[in-house]
Coordinates of C-alpha atoms and ligand atoms in Angstrom, one line a residue:
Chain A
M30 CA 0.0 0.0 0.0
G31 CA 3.0 2.3 -0.7
K32 CA 1.8 4.7 -3.2
T33 CA -1.1 6.3 -1.3
I34 CA 0.9 8.2 1.3
Q35 CA -0.8 11.6 1.5
T36 CA 1.1 14.7 2.4
L37 CA -2.0 17.0 2.2
E38 CA -3.2 18.8 5.2
H39 CA -6.4 17.6 6.6
N40 CA -7.5 20.8 8.4
L41 CA -9.3 18.8 11.1
D42 CA -9.3 19.5 14.8
I43 CA -9.3 15.9 16.1
A44 CA -9.5 16.9 19.8
E45 CA -12.6 18.9 19.0
I46 CA -14.1 16.0 17.0
R47 CA -13.5 13.6 19.8
R48 CA -15.4 15.9 22.2
Q49 CA -18.5 15.3 20.1
F50 CA -18.4 11.5 20.8
P51 CA -19.4 10.9 24.4
V52 CA -18.8 7.1 24.2
L53 CA -15.1 7.6 23.6
H54 CA -14.5 9.1 27.0
Q55 CA -14.7 6.1 29.2
Q56 CA -12.5 3.6 30.9
V57 CA -12.6 0.0 29.8
N58 CA -10.9 -2.5 32.2
D59 CA -9.4 0.5 34.0
K60 CA -7.8 1.9 30.8
P61 CA -9.0 4.7 28.5
L62 CA -11.0 3.1 25.7
V63 CA -9.4 2.8 22.3
Y64 CA -12.1 2.1 19.8
L65 CA -10.8 0.5 16.6
D66 CA -13.8 -1.5 15.5
N67 CA -15.2 1.2 13.3
A68 CA -15.8 -1.1 10.3
A69 CA -18.3 -3.0 12.5
T70 CA -20.0 0.2 13.6
T71 CA -19.0 3.8 14.1
Q72 CA -19.7 5.7 17.3
K73 CA -22.3 8.5 17.2
P74 CA -21.7 12.2 17.6
L75 CA -23.8 14.3 19.9
A76 CA -25.7 15.7 17.0
V77 CA -27.1 12.3 16.2
I78 CA -27.9 11.4 19.8
D79 CA -29.6 14.8 20.2
A80 CA -31.6 14.4 17.1
I81 CA -33.1 11.1 18.3
K82 CA -33.8 12.5 21.7
N83 CA -35.3 15.7 20.3
Y84 CA -37.6 13.8 18.0
Y85 CA -39.1 11.7 20.8
Q86 CA -39.3 14.6 23.2
K87 CA -40.8 17.1 20.8
D88 CA -42.0 15.7 17.5
N89 CA -43.0 12.1 17.8
A90 CA -45.9 11.4 15.4
N91 CA -46.7 9.0 12.6
I92 CA -45.8 10.4 9.3
H93 CA -47.4 11.0 5.9
R94 CA -50.9 10.4 7.1
G95 CA -51.6 12.8 9.9
I96 CA -52.9 16.4 9.3
H97 CA -51.9 17.6 12.8
T98 CA -48.9 19.8 13.5
L99 CA -46.7 17.1 15.0
A100 CA -47.3 14.7 12.1
E101 CA -46.4 17.5 9.7
R102 CA -43.2 18.3 11.5
A103 CA -42.2 14.7 11.7
T104 CA -43.0 14.1 8.0
A105 CA -41.0 17.2 7.0
D106 CA -38.0 16.1 8.9
F107 CA -38.2 12.5 7.7
E108 CA -38.4 13.7 4.1
K109 CA -35.5 16.1 4.7
T110 CA -33.2 13.1 5.2
R111 CA -34.2 11.7 1.8
D112 CA -33.0 15.0 0.2
A113 CA -29.8 14.9 2.3
V114 CA -29.1 11.3 1.2
K115 CA -29.8 12.2 -2.4
A116 CA -27.2 15.0 -2.2
F117 CA -24.7 12.9 -0.2
I118 CA -24.5 10.1 -2.7
G119 CA -25.0 12.2 -5.8
A120 CA -28.3 10.8 -6.9
E121 CA -30.5 12.6 -9.4
H122 CA -34.0 12.1 -7.9
R123 CA -35.3 11.9 -4.4
E124 CA -37.6 9.1 -5.4
E125 CA -34.5 7.0 -6.0
I126 CA -33.8 6.9 -2.2
I127 CA -35.5 4.1 -0.3
F128 CA -35.2 3.8 3.4
T129 CA -34.4 0.3 4.7
K130 CA -33.0 -1.3 7.9
G131 CA -29.5 -1.4 6.5
T132 CA -27.3 -2.8 3.8
T133 CA -28.5 -6.3 4.3
E134 CA -32.1 -5.4 3.8
G135 CA -31.3 -3.3 0.7
I136 CA -29.6 -6.2 -1.0
N137 CA -32.4 -8.6 0.0
L138 CA -34.9 -6.2 -1.4
V139 CA -33.2 -6.1 -4.8
A140 CA -32.8 -9.9 -4.8
Q141 CA -36.4 -10.6 -3.9
T142 CA -38.0 -8.0 -6.2
W143 CA -35.8 -7.4 -9.2
G144 CA -34.3 -10.9 -8.9
R145 CA -37.7 -12.5 -8.7
A146 CA -39.1 -10.6 -11.6
Y147 CA -36.2 -10.8 -14.0
L148 CA -33.9 -13.7 -13.3
K149 CA -34.3 -16.8 -15.4
E150 CA -32.8 -20.3 -15.5
G151 CA -29.2 -20.1 -16.7
D152 CA -28.8 -16.4 -16.0
E153 CA -25.5 -15.4 -14.5
I154 CA -24.8 -13.3 -11.4
L155 CA -21.3 -12.1 -10.8
I156 CA -20.0 -11.4 -7.3
S157 CA -16.5 -10.8 -6.2
G158 CA -14.3 -13.1 -4.1
M159 CA -14.3 -10.6 -1.2
E160 CA -18.0 -10.2 -0.6
H161 CA -19.6 -9.9 2.8
H162 CA -22.1 -12.7 3.4
S163 CA -24.8 -10.1 3.1
N164 CA -23.9 -9.7 -0.6
M165 CA -23.7 -13.4 -1.2
V166 CA -26.4 -15.2 0.6
P167 CA -29.4 -13.1 -0.8
W168 CA -28.1 -13.9 -4.3
Q169 CA -27.6 -17.6 -3.5
M170 CA -31.1 -17.8 -2.3
I171 CA -32.7 -16.2 -5.4
A172 CA -30.3 -18.1 -7.7
Q173 CA -31.3 -21.4 -6.2
E174 CA -35.0 -20.5 -6.6
K175 CA -34.5 -19.4 -10.2
K176 CA -31.8 -21.9 -11.2
A177 CA -29.5 -18.9 -12.0
I178 CA -25.7 -19.3 -11.7
I179 CA -23.4 -17.4 -9.4
K180 CA -19.8 -16.8 -10.6
I181 CA -17.0 -15.4 -8.6
I182 CA -14.7 -12.6 -9.8
P183 CA -11.3 -13.7 -8.5
I184 CA -8.8 -11.6 -6.5
N185 CA -5.0 -11.6 -6.2
D186 CA -3.1 -12.3 -3.0
A187 CA -3.0 -8.5 -2.2
G188 CA -6.8 -8.5 -2.2
E189 CA -7.4 -6.7 -5.5
L190 CA -10.0 -7.7 -8.0
L191 CA -8.6 -9.2 -11.2
M192 CA -10.2 -6.9 -13.7
D193 CA -9.1 -9.0 -16.7
E194 CA -10.8 -12.0 -15.2
Y195 CA -13.9 -9.9 -14.6
E196 CA -14.0 -8.9 -18.2
K197 CA -13.7 -12.5 -19.3
L198 CA -16.6 -13.6 -17.1
L199 CA -19.0 -11.0 -18.6
N200 CA -21.2 -12.3 -21.4
S201 CA -24.8 -12.0 -22.6
R202 CA -26.0 -14.3 -19.8
T203 CA -24.7 -11.9 -17.2
K204 CA -27.7 -10.2 -15.7
L205 CA -26.3 -8.7 -12.5
V206 CA -22.9 -7.8 -11.0
A207 CA -22.9 -7.3 -7.2
V208 CA -19.6 -6.0 -5.9
V209 CA -18.4 -4.4 -2.6
H210 CA -17.0 -0.9 -3.0
A211 CA -14.6 -1.3 -0.1
S212 CA -13.9 -4.6 1.5
N213 CA -14.7 -4.9 5.2
T214 CA -12.0 -7.5 5.7
L215 CA -9.2 -6.2 3.5
G216 CA -9.9 -2.5 3.0
S217 CA -9.4 -2.8 -0.8
I218 CA -11.2 -0.2 -2.8
N219 CA -12.7 -1.6 -6.0
P220 CA -12.9 0.5 -9.2
V221 CA -16.6 0.7 -9.2
K222 CA -17.0 3.1 -12.1
Q223 CA -15.0 0.8 -14.4
I224 CA -16.9 -2.2 -13.1
I225 CA -20.2 -0.6 -13.9
Q226 CA -19.1 0.5 -17.4
L227 CA -17.9 -3.0 -18.3
A228 CA -21.1 -4.6 -17.0
H229 CA -23.3 -2.1 -18.9
R230 CA -21.6 -3.0 -22.1
H231 CA -23.0 -6.5 -21.7
G232 CA -26.4 -5.3 -20.6
A233 CA -26.0 -6.3 -17.0
I234 CA -27.0 -4.2 -14.1
V235 CA -24.8 -3.5 -11.1
L236 CA -25.3 -3.3 -7.4
I237 CA -22.6 -1.7 -5.3
D238 CA -22.3 -2.5 -1.6
G239 CA -21.3 0.7 -0.1
A240 CA -21.4 -0.4 3.6
Q241 CA -17.7 0.3 4.1
S242 CA -17.1 3.1 1.6
T243 CA -19.8 5.6 2.4
S244 CA -18.1 7.2 5.4
H245 CA -14.7 7.3 3.7
L246 CA -15.0 8.0 0.0
D247 CA -16.9 10.2 -2.4
I248 CA -20.1 8.5 -3.5
T249 CA -21.4 9.7 -6.9
V250 CA -24.0 7.0 -7.9
S251 CA -25.3 9.0 -10.8
D252 CA -21.9 9.8 -12.3
W253 CA -20.9 6.1 -12.0
S254 CA -24.3 5.1 -13.5
A255 CA -24.7 2.6 -10.6
D256 CA -28.0 0.8 -10.9
F257 CA -28.2 0.0 -7.1
F258 CA -26.2 1.3 -4.2
V259 CA -26.7 0.3 -0.6
F260 CA -25.3 1.3 2.7
S261 CA -26.0 1.3 6.5
G262 CA -26.6 4.3 8.7
H263 CA -24.7 2.8 11.6
K264 CA -21.4 2.7 9.7
V265 CA -21.6 6.4 8.8
Y266 CA -21.8 7.8 12.3
G267 CA -25.6 7.4 12.2
P268 CA -28.1 5.2 14.1
T269 CA -28.6 1.5 13.8
G270 CA -31.8 0.2 12.1
V271 CA -31.7 2.6 9.2
G272 CA -30.1 2.1 5.8
I273 CA -30.4 3.3 2.2
L274 CA -31.2 1.6 -1.0
Y275 CA -30.5 3.8 -4.0
G276 CA -31.9 2.5 -7.3
K277 CA -32.2 4.1 -10.7
R278 CA -35.8 5.4 -11.1
A279 CA -36.6 3.4 -14.2
L280 CA -35.5 0.1 -12.5
L281 CA -37.4 0.9 -9.3
E282 CA -40.5 1.8 -11.3
A283 CA -40.4 -1.6 -13.1
M284 CA -39.8 -3.7 -10.0
P285 CA -42.7 -5.2 -8.1
P286 CA -43.0 -4.1 -4.4
Y287 CA -41.1 -5.9 -1.6
Q288 CA -43.4 -6.1 1.3
G289 CA -47.1 -5.4 1.4
G290 CA -48.9 -3.2 4.0
G291 CA -49.7 0.4 4.8
E292 CA -47.9 3.2 3.1
M293 CA -46.9 1.2 0.1
I294 CA -50.4 1.1 -1.5
G295 CA -52.3 3.4 -3.8
E296 CA -55.8 2.0 -3.3
V297 CA -57.0 -1.2 -1.6
R298 CA -60.2 -3.0 -2.5
Y299 CA -61.4 -6.3 -1.2
D300 CA -60.3 -7.9 -4.4
G301 CA -56.9 -6.3 -4.8
F302 CA -54.7 -3.2 -4.5
T303 CA -52.6 -0.8 -6.5
W304 CA -49.1 0.3 -5.7
N305 CA -48.2 3.7 -4.3
E306 CA -45.6 5.7 -6.3
L307 CA -41.9 5.8 -5.6
P308 CA -40.3 5.8 -3.1
Y309 CA -43.3 4.7 -0.9
K310 CA -43.9 1.6 -2.9
F311 CA -40.9 0.1 -1.2
E312 CA -41.6 1.5 2.3
A313 CA -44.4 -0.6 3.7
G314 CA -45.5 0.1 7.3
T315 CA -44.4 2.8 9.7
P316 CA -40.8 3.4 9.1
N317 CA -38.0 3.9 11.6
I318 CA -38.8 7.6 11.8
A319 CA -36.5 8.7 14.6
D320 CA -33.4 7.1 13.2
V321 CA -34.1 8.2 9.7
I322 CA -34.3 11.8 11.0
A323 CA -31.0 11.4 12.9
L324 CA -29.3 9.9 9.9
K325 CA -29.3 13.4 8.4
S326 CA -27.4 14.7 11.4
A327 CA -24.8 12.0 10.7
L328 CA -24.4 13.0 7.0
D329 CA -24.2 16.6 8.0
F330 CA -21.4 15.7 10.5
I331 CA -19.4 14.1 7.6
S332 CA -20.1 16.9 5.2
V333 CA -19.0 19.6 7.6
L334 CA -15.7 17.9 8.1
G335 CA -15.4 17.2 4.4
K336 CA -14.8 13.8 2.8
Q337 CA -11.4 14.8 1.4
N338 CA -10.2 15.9 4.9
I339 CA -11.5 12.7 6.4
R340 CA -9.9 10.6 3.7
T341 CA -6.6 12.4 4.1
Y342 CA -6.5 12.1 7.9
E343 CA -7.7 8.4 7.9
N344 CA -5.0 7.6 5.3
S345 CA -2.4 9.0 7.6
L346 CA -3.7 6.9 10.4
L347 CA -3.5 3.8 8.2
Q348 CA 0.0 4.6 7.1
Y349 CA 1.1 5.2 10.6
A350 CA -0.4 2.0 11.9
C351 CA 1.2 0.0 9.0
A352 CA 4.6 1.5 9.8
K353 CA 4.3 0.8 13.5
L354 CA 3.0 -2.7 13.4
K355 CA 5.2 -3.8 10.5
S356 CA 8.1 -4.3 12.9
L357 CA 6.2 -6.7 15.2
E358 CA 7.9 -10.1 14.8
G359 CA 5.8 -12.6 12.8
I360 CA 3.0 -10.1 11.7
R361 CA 1.5 -10.5 8.3
F362 CA -0.9 -7.9 6.8
I363 CA -3.9 -9.3 5.1
G364 CA -5.1 -7.0 2.3
T365 CA -2.3 -5.0 0.8
A366 CA -4.1 -3.4 -2.1
N367 CA -2.8 -0.2 -3.5
D368 CA -6.0 1.7 -2.8
K369 CA -7.5 1.1 0.6
V370 CA -9.8 2.6 3.2
S371 CA -8.6 2.7 6.7
I372 CA -8.9 -1.0 7.5
L373 CA -5.9 -3.0 8.7
S374 CA -6.2 -6.8 9.0
F375 CA -3.3 -8.9 10.2
V376 CA -2.4 -12.3 11.4
F377 CA 0.4 -13.9 13.4
N378 CA 1.0 -17.5 12.4
D379 CA 1.7 -18.6 16.0
I380 CA -1.0 -16.6 17.8
H381 CA -4.7 -17.1 17.4
H382 CA -6.7 -14.0 16.6
Q383 CA -9.2 -14.7 19.4
D384 CA -6.3 -14.7 21.9
L385 CA -5.1 -11.3 20.7
G386 CA -8.6 -9.9 20.9
I387 CA -9.0 -11.0 24.5
I388 CA -5.7 -9.5 25.7
L389 CA -6.3 -6.2 23.8
D390 CA -9.7 -6.0 25.4
K391 CA -8.1 -6.3 28.8
E392 CA -6.0 -3.3 27.7
G393 CA -9.1 -1.3 26.8
I394 CA -8.6 -1.7 23.1
A395 CA -11.5 -2.8 20.9
I396 CA -10.6 -4.5 17.6
R397 CA -12.5 -7.2 15.7
T398 CA -11.3 -10.8 15.3
G399 CA -12.6 -13.6 13.3
H400 CA -13.8 -14.1 9.7
H401 CA -15.6 -10.8 9.5
C402 CA -18.6 -12.4 7.7
T403 CA -16.3 -13.3 4.7
Q404 CA -15.8 -17.0 5.1
P405 CA -15.2 -17.8 1.5
L406 CA -12.5 -15.0 1.4
M407 CA -10.8 -16.6 4.4
G408 CA -10.8 -19.9 2.4
R409 CA -9.3 -18.1 -0.6
L410 CA -6.5 -16.6 1.6
R411 CA -6.0 -19.9 3.4
I412 CA -6.6 -18.4 6.9
T413 CA -9.3 -19.0 9.5
G414 CA -9.6 -15.3 10.6
T415 CA -7.8 -12.1 11.1
S416 CA -7.4 -9.4 13.7
R417 CA -8.8 -6.2 12.3
A418 CA -8.2 -2.6 13.4
S419 CA -10.4 -0.1 11.5
F420 CA -10.0 3.6 11.9
A421 CA -12.5 6.5 11.9
V422 CA -12.0 10.2 11.9
Y423 CA -11.9 10.4 15.7
N424 CA -9.0 8.0 16.1
T425 CA -5.5 9.3 16.9
M426 CA -1.9 8.4 16.4
E427 CA -1.6 7.9 20.2
E428 CA -4.3 5.3 20.0
I429 CA -2.3 3.4 17.4
D430 CA 0.7 3.6 19.8
R431 CA -1.6 2.0 22.4
L432 CA -2.5 -0.7 19.9
E433 CA 1.1 -1.4 19.2
A434 CA 1.9 -1.6 23.0
G435 CA -1.1 -3.9 23.5
L436 CA 0.1 -6.2 20.8
K437 CA 3.6 -6.2 22.2
K438 CA 2.2 -7.2 25.5
A439 CA 0.1 -9.9 24.0
I440 CA 3.0 -11.3 22.0
K441 CA 5.1 -11.5 25.2
L442 CA 2.3 -13.4 27.0
F443 CA 1.8 -15.9 24.2
R444 CA 5.4 -16.6 23.1
Chain B
M26 CA -10.9 -41.1 43.3
N27 CA -11.8 -39.5 46.6
V28 CA -11.3 -35.9 45.6
S29 CA -14.7 -34.4 44.8
I30 CA -15.6 -31.9 42.1
D31 CA -16.1 -29.5 44.9
D32 CA -12.6 -30.1 46.3
I33 CA -10.9 -29.4 42.9
Q34 CA -12.9 -26.3 42.4
K35 CA -11.8 -25.0 45.8
E36 CA -8.2 -25.9 44.9
I37 CA -8.4 -23.8 41.7
I38 CA -10.0 -20.9 43.4
E39 CA -7.1 -21.1 45.9
D40 CA -4.6 -21.2 43.1
F41 CA -6.1 -18.1 41.5
S42 CA -6.4 -16.1 44.8
I43 CA -2.7 -15.2 44.7
F44 CA -3.1 -13.2 41.5
D45 CA -3.8 -9.5 42.1
N46 CA -3.8 -8.4 38.4
W47 CA -5.2 -9.8 35.2
D48 CA -1.7 -10.2 33.5
D49 CA -0.6 -12.8 36.0
K50 CA -4.0 -14.5 35.9
Y51 CA -3.9 -14.8 32.1
A52 CA -0.3 -15.8 32.1
Y53 CA -1.3 -18.7 34.3
I54 CA -4.2 -19.7 32.1
I55 CA -2.0 -19.6 29.1
E56 CA 0.5 -21.8 30.9
C57 CA -2.3 -24.2 31.7
G58 CA -3.2 -24.2 28.0
K59 CA 0.3 -24.9 26.9
K60 CA 0.5 -27.8 29.4
L61 CA -2.7 -29.5 28.4
K62 CA -1.8 -32.6 26.5
P63 CA -2.6 -32.2 22.8
L64 CA -5.6 -34.4 21.8
A65 CA -4.5 -37.3 19.6
P66 CA -5.3 -36.5 15.9
E67 CA -7.8 -39.4 15.7
Y68 CA -10.0 -37.6 18.2
K69 CA -10.0 -34.3 16.4
T70 CA -13.0 -35.3 14.4
E71 CA -16.0 -33.4 13.2
T72 CA -18.2 -35.1 15.8
N73 CA -15.9 -34.1 18.6
L74 CA -15.9 -30.5 17.4
V75 CA -17.7 -28.1 19.7
R76 CA -19.3 -25.3 17.9
G77 CA -17.8 -21.9 18.6
C78 CA -17.6 -19.1 16.2
Q79 CA -13.9 -18.0 16.4
S80 CA -11.8 -20.8 17.9
Q81 CA -12.2 -24.5 17.4
V82 CA -12.6 -26.7 20.4
W83 CA -12.5 -30.5 20.3
L84 CA -13.8 -32.6 23.2
H85 CA -13.5 -36.4 23.6
A86 CA -15.0 -38.3 26.6
E87 CA -14.4 -41.8 27.8
H88 CA -16.4 -43.8 30.4
K89 CA -14.3 -46.5 32.1
D90 CA -14.4 -48.1 35.5
G91 CA -17.4 -46.1 36.5
V92 CA -15.8 -42.7 35.9
V93 CA -15.8 -40.2 33.1
N94 CA -12.6 -38.8 31.6
F95 CA -12.4 -35.8 29.3
Y96 CA -9.7 -34.9 26.8
A97 CA -9.9 -31.6 24.9
D98 CA -7.9 -29.3 22.7
S99 CA -8.3 -25.9 21.0
D100 CA -6.5 -23.8 18.4
A101 CA -6.7 -20.7 20.7
I102 CA -4.5 -20.8 23.8
I103 CA -6.7 -18.9 26.3
V104 CA -9.7 -21.1 25.6
K105 CA -7.4 -24.1 25.8
G106 CA -6.3 -22.9 29.2
L107 CA -9.8 -22.5 30.4
I108 CA -10.9 -25.9 29.1
S109 CA -7.9 -27.5 30.8
L110 CA -9.5 -26.2 34.0
L111 CA -12.9 -27.7 33.1
V112 CA -11.2 -31.0 32.2
R113 CA -9.3 -31.0 35.5
V114 CA -12.5 -30.3 37.5
L115 CA -14.8 -32.8 35.7
S116 CA -12.5 -35.7 34.9
G117 CA -12.4 -38.8 37.1
H118 CA -15.9 -38.5 38.6
T119 CA -19.0 -40.6 38.1
A120 CA -21.3 -39.6 35.2
E121 CA -23.9 -38.7 37.8
H122 CA -21.6 -36.3 39.6
V123 CA -20.6 -34.6 36.4
V124 CA -24.2 -34.1 35.3
K125 CA -25.2 -32.7 38.7
S126 CA -22.1 -30.5 39.1
D127 CA -22.4 -26.8 39.8
L128 CA -19.3 -25.1 38.4
Y129 CA -19.1 -22.0 40.5
F130 CA -15.3 -21.7 40.2
I131 CA -15.5 -20.0 36.8
D132 CA -17.3 -17.1 38.4
K133 CA -15.0 -17.1 41.5
I134 CA -11.8 -16.8 39.4
G135 CA -13.3 -13.9 37.4
M136 CA -13.7 -15.8 34.1
Q137 CA -17.5 -15.7 33.8
S138 CA -17.2 -13.2 30.9
H139 CA -15.8 -16.1 28.8
L140 CA -18.8 -18.1 29.5
S141 CA -21.2 -15.5 28.3
M142 CA -19.2 -14.9 25.1
T143 CA -21.1 -17.9 23.8
R144 CA -20.6 -17.4 20.1
S145 CA -17.0 -16.4 20.1
S146 CA -15.3 -18.6 22.7
G147 CA -17.4 -21.7 22.6
L148 CA -16.6 -22.2 26.3
S149 CA -20.2 -22.4 27.4
S150 CA -21.1 -24.8 24.6
M151 CA -18.1 -26.8 25.8
L152 CA -19.4 -27.0 29.3
K153 CA -22.8 -28.0 28.0
T154 CA -21.3 -30.7 25.8
M155 CA -19.4 -32.1 28.7
K156 CA -22.6 -32.5 30.6
V157 CA -24.5 -33.9 27.7
K158 CA -21.8 -36.5 27.1
A159 CA -21.9 -37.5 30.8
L160 CA -25.7 -37.7 30.6
L161 CA -25.4 -40.1 27.7
F162 CA -23.0 -42.3 29.7
L163 CA -25.4 -42.2 32.6
E164 CA -28.3 -43.4 30.4
Q165 CA -26.1 -46.2 29.0
E166 CA -25.2 -47.2 32.5
K167 CA -28.9 -47.4 33.5
A168 CA -29.8 -49.3 30.3
N169 CA -27.2 -52.0 31.1
Ligands
PLP7 C1 -19.1 -4.8 3.2 C2 -20.3 -5.0 4.0 N1 -21.5 -5.4 3.4 C3 -22.6 -5.5 4.2 C4 -22.6 -5.4 5.5 C5 -23.9 -5.6 6.3 O1 -24.3 -4.4 6.9 P1 -25.6 -4.4 7.9 O2 -25.3 -5.5 8.9 O3 -25.5 -3.1 8.5 O4 -26.8 -4.7 7.1 C6 -21.4 -5.1 6.2 C7 -21.4 -5.0 7.6 O5 -20.5 -5.5 8.3 C8 -20.3 -4.9 5.4 O6 -19.1 -4.6 6.0

């Protein structure tokens, strides 16, 4: 990962940013918490916590149907988030933004509606060798039902997609390509624009899993011409239980609805129903109003700091961590792609990742250990799991020093 | 065997009482893990595998001369140290005693968090599996 060393200034006041995250200021096992599990979920700034509290204290009402003041206020705030998301990911129309529970639900929605309507026996779905189970199993389920075939775009040992092999796999039977933008296990950033262009040449549509990229990288779905893009609120400093499915309007119009119920209908008779228009057609039932509203605060938080500043700063954290940990005896980095988000996976051949995780926790340091919901990728790399440190904008060089010290302590205990 | 499950638990609690920080405690557990005799390869089978999410644990049990003996192994050393304690406490007793045992020592030595980490450490499924195996022996005994 040599080439990406950034010398640009990031213009961020990290101490001030940290003050906005109450959870960071606590002792864990009598040590100041070092939270390096941001790829699993990020912590929440006060603005997000306050938005949730505010909603329940002042505005709580069911949306879209009421004519009273509270309902109007709640509806307006709810719909403001849709506009904020549209701008944040560079979409063209607000109707293209569907609220979901998260990345997983977004992918399942596409598999169960678009997949059910359009996949036929013998059709091919391409996914990459580094997908999260969430971007595999929904396709496996619908492929099984439709007798469609799933093919895997291979990766090299550094954790980069083999674009030549990808091109070779594309053909007239390819109906869908589903690829992760940034790998949660390796950090690799995939060239999504190029992936989409190539797929479109063969008439295939593309879903991009943006769970790990949306908090770090510029997202421009319309410029990429992405057909579907999904992400989770809780990985972009927002609440759990809310996520986004972006879909091109024409595709969403043509797809059947996902779940039936209130809100998604136009008219209901005893003998049938008509669908509501976009985006409501895909939002059956009372949505997660408070968390949707608070998601806007999270996106605002990112926008105020600036994606470029965040990227520059997180990159320097990643470089610093690589340089520090590199000298630990027996360490091997897993995922050494040229272009990476701030995720650092590593293994020691003589120390089990679970053991490392336990000792680091005793030191107040939270990392992730295991297969990170990418079991087939573990098989491809011939490992059973990794230890993963993942950095967010509130992490510091001092915390990486603590990680290094914690690892040294663990190594001494185990060897 | 005259030493009871209770006696061994008290012994272990006594052993751990000398540690006043977690470093020493874990160093001791790791030592126990390293000392546990590796399980013979023929026992590292799919059926002896105890489901845990992160580390693998194998458990083999034998019933001979009226007592149960456990043999176990893991690819992670802290879990291995902890299971060596379970093996030490529960081996050499009648199946009935194993089934009825109340393992309070885990709590007393401050390792209860490893029991609740069900999915990651597999320790609680390990404990359950030990009792289930003993229960099967007990039923065989009654059937004979
Ligand atoms: C790359 C990737 N895809 C999908 C998911 C699933 O996200 P969620 O659990 O929020 O639905 C994750 C979360 O870990 C992820 O990292």
